[in-house]
Amino acid sequence: MGYLQRFLEDTRGVDTIPLKMVVYLTITALVVVLAAVSWNNISPVMDDADVDRQLEDAALKISSIQHGYARDISSKGTDGSMCTVELSMPDHVNYVAFGVDPDPDADGNLTNTAWSVEDNTILCSYASGVKTRVLISGEPVLFRKGIFDDNKWVFDEDAYSYGNISEGVVIEGPINGEFTFELVFDGKKQTLSHF
């Protein structure tokens, strides 16, 4: 009898092969499910770490222009010290506020409560109601919303009529893009938004 014929007639382990296959497939499926669950738990933490990194980068850029040249607000052009902040926030970020807390009662409605001024602060609000604050070190940084009028960037006095104040800049979600700030002078240095 040949070796090949003996090999084909050997059926001693044939009943354990399907059982081993089921066990191995079950273990593989369990590993895939655990990996998916872990990713869903880790992903928000990674998103929040990225938000913190972006806000800290924005604070550093805004701080860097504070000792530069401030354009007189009445002059034309954009010759004041400027910086561009790149923000790409996840969908669960409601707003990013510069120098103001537009929702001090944290109810998600920006129009029902007087805004509170928070100079030197960048505030990020999540859909869960949690707020993150990043402080800008150094001298007070006063933020103002800008508008392009008569070939120059000036203060937008009517930007947030429901905010009861003219200070601060709020970017509501979805937040994705480049946002430019310029240092201007109107009796005092202020940081004007160009968006």
Coordinates of C-alpha atoms in Angstrom, one line a residue:
M1 CA 0.0 0.0 0.0
G2 CA 1.3 3.4 -1.0
Y3 CA 2.0 6.3 1.3
L4 CA -0.6 8.5 -0.4
Q5 CA -3.3 5.9 -0.1
R6 CA -2.6 5.4 3.6
F7 CA -2.7 9.2 4.1
L8 CA -6.1 9.5 2.4
E9 CA -7.6 6.7 4.4
D10 CA -6.5 8.1 7.8
T11 CA -9.6 9.5 9.3
R12 CA -8.6 9.6 13.0
G13 CA -8.7 13.4 13.5
V14 CA -11.6 14.2 11.0
D15 CA -14.1 14.8 13.8
T16 CA -12.0 17.4 15.6
I17 CA -11.3 19.6 12.6
P18 CA -14.8 21.3 12.5
L19 CA -14.7 21.8 16.3
K20 CA -11.3 23.5 16.1
M21 CA -12.5 25.7 13.3
V22 CA -15.5 26.8 15.3
V23 CA -13.3 27.6 18.3
Y24 CA -10.7 29.5 16.2
L25 CA -13.4 31.5 14.4
T26 CA -15.1 32.4 17.7
I27 CA -11.8 33.6 19.2
T28 CA -11.1 35.7 16.1
A29 CA -14.6 37.2 16.2
L30 CA -14.1 38.0 19.9
V31 CA -10.8 39.8 19.2
V32 CA -12.5 41.8 16.4
V33 CA -15.4 42.8 18.7
L34 CA -13.1 43.8 21.5
A35 CA -11.0 45.9 19.1
A36 CA -14.1 47.7 17.9
V37 CA -15.4 48.4 21.4
S38 CA -12.0 49.7 22.4
W39 CA -11.8 52.0 19.4
N40 CA -15.2 53.5 20.2
N41 CA -14.0 54.2 23.8
I42 CA -10.6 55.6 22.7
S43 CA -11.8 57.7 19.8
P44 CA -13.5 60.5 21.9
V45 CA -10.4 60.7 24.1
M46 CA -8.2 61.2 21.1
D47 CA -10.6 63.8 19.6
D48 CA -10.6 65.7 22.9
A49 CA -6.8 65.6 23.0
D50 CA -6.7 67.0 19.5
V51 CA -9.1 69.8 20.5
D52 CA -6.9 70.7 23.4
R53 CA -3.8 70.7 21.1
Q54 CA -5.6 73.0 18.6
L55 CA -6.8 75.4 21.3
E56 CA -3.3 75.6 22.9
D57 CA -1.8 76.3 19.5
A58 CA -4.4 79.0 18.9
A59 CA -3.5 80.6 22.3
L60 CA 0.2 80.5 21.5
K61 CA -0.4 82.2 18.1
I62 CA -2.7 84.9 19.6
S63 CA -0.2 85.5 22.4
S64 CA 2.6 85.9 19.8
I65 CA 1.0 89.0 18.1
Q66 CA 0.2 90.9 21.4
H67 CA 3.6 92.6 21.5
G68 CA 3.6 93.4 17.8
Y69 CA 2.4 96.5 15.8
A70 CA -1.2 97.5 16.4
R71 CA -3.0 99.2 13.5
D72 CA -5.1 102.2 14.3
I73 CA -8.6 101.0 13.8
S74 CA -9.5 104.1 11.6
S75 CA -6.7 103.5 9.1
K76 CA -7.2 101.3 6.1
G77 CA -5.3 98.1 5.3
T78 CA -4.3 95.2 7.5
D79 CA -0.9 96.3 8.7
G80 CA -1.4 95.3 12.3
S81 CA 0.3 92.1 13.6
M82 CA -1.7 89.2 12.4
C83 CA -2.0 85.4 13.0
T84 CA -4.1 82.7 11.4
V85 CA -5.5 80.0 13.6
E86 CA -6.5 76.7 12.0
L87 CA -9.3 74.8 13.7
S88 CA -10.9 71.6 12.7
M89 CA -13.2 70.6 15.5
P90 CA -15.2 67.3 15.8
D91 CA -19.0 67.5 15.5
H92 CA -19.6 67.3 19.2
V93 CA -18.1 70.8 19.7
N94 CA -20.9 73.4 19.9
Y95 CA -18.7 76.6 19.8
V96 CA -15.3 78.1 20.4
A97 CA -15.3 81.5 22.1
F98 CA -12.5 83.9 22.4
G99 CA -12.6 86.3 25.4
V100 CA -16.2 85.6 26.4
D101 CA -18.4 82.9 27.8
P102 CA -21.6 83.2 25.7
D103 CA -23.4 80.5 27.8
P104 CA -22.5 81.1 31.5
D105 CA -25.5 79.1 32.6
A106 CA -24.5 76.1 30.4
D107 CA -28.0 75.4 29.1
G108 CA -26.9 75.3 25.4
N109 CA -28.8 78.5 24.6
L110 CA -26.4 81.4 23.7
T111 CA -29.2 84.0 23.6
N112 CA -31.0 83.7 26.9
T113 CA -28.3 84.9 29.3
A114 CA -26.0 87.9 29.4
W115 CA -22.5 86.9 28.2
S116 CA -19.6 87.1 30.6
V117 CA -16.3 88.6 29.5
E118 CA -13.3 86.4 30.1
D119 CA -10.2 88.2 28.8
N120 CA -7.2 86.0 28.0
T121 CA -9.5 82.9 27.6
I122 CA -10.4 80.6 24.7
L123 CA -13.4 78.5 25.7
C124 CA -14.6 75.4 24.0
S125 CA -18.1 74.0 24.6
Y126 CA -19.0 70.3 23.9
A127 CA -22.5 69.0 23.2
S128 CA -22.3 67.2 26.6
G129 CA -22.3 70.6 28.4
V130 CA -18.6 70.3 29.4
K131 CA -16.5 73.4 28.8
T132 CA -12.7 73.6 28.3
R133 CA -10.8 76.8 29.0
V134 CA -7.4 77.6 27.7
L135 CA -5.7 80.7 29.1
I136 CA -3.6 83.0 27.1
S137 CA -0.6 84.1 29.1
G138 CA 0.6 87.7 29.3
E139 CA -1.2 91.0 29.2
P140 CA -5.0 91.2 28.8
V141 CA -6.2 90.1 25.4
L142 CA -9.4 91.9 24.4
F143 CA -11.2 90.2 21.5
R144 CA -13.6 92.0 19.2
K145 CA -15.6 90.7 16.3
G146 CA -14.6 92.4 13.0
I147 CA -16.4 93.3 9.8
F148 CA -15.0 94.4 6.5
D149 CA -16.5 97.9 5.8
D150 CA -15.3 100.7 3.5
N151 CA -12.2 98.8 2.5
K152 CA -11.0 98.2 6.1
W153 CA -11.6 95.9 9.0
V154 CA -13.5 97.6 11.8
F155 CA -15.4 96.5 15.0
D156 CA -18.7 94.9 14.3
E157 CA -20.8 96.6 17.0
D158 CA -24.0 94.6 16.0
A159 CA -22.3 91.2 15.7
Y160 CA -23.9 89.7 18.8
S161 CA -26.9 91.9 19.6
Y162 CA -28.2 89.2 21.9
G163 CA -24.9 89.0 23.8
N164 CA -25.4 92.4 25.5
I165 CA -21.7 93.2 25.1
S166 CA -19.4 94.1 22.2
E167 CA -16.4 92.1 23.3
G168 CA -15.6 88.6 22.5
V169 CA -15.7 86.4 19.4
V170 CA -17.7 83.3 19.1
I171 CA -17.4 80.6 16.4
E172 CA -20.4 78.2 16.3
G173 CA -20.2 74.7 15.0
P174 CA -19.4 73.1 12.7
I175 CA -15.9 74.6 13.1
N176 CA -13.5 73.9 10.3
G177 CA -11.1 76.4 8.6
E178 CA -8.7 79.2 9.1
F179 CA -9.5 82.1 11.3
T180 CA -7.4 85.3 11.2
F181 CA -6.9 87.8 14.0
E182 CA -5.3 91.3 13.8
L183 CA -3.9 93.5 16.6
V184 CA -5.6 96.9 16.4
F185 CA -5.6 100.1 18.5
D186 CA -8.6 102.1 19.6
G187 CA -7.5 103.8 22.8
K188 CA -6.2 100.3 23.8
K189 CA -4.9 97.2 22.0
Q190 CA -7.6 94.8 20.9
T191 CA -7.5 91.6 18.9
L192 CA -9.9 91.9 15.9
S193 CA -11.3 88.9 14.1
H194 CA -11.3 88.8 10.3
F195 CA -14.1 86.4 9.7

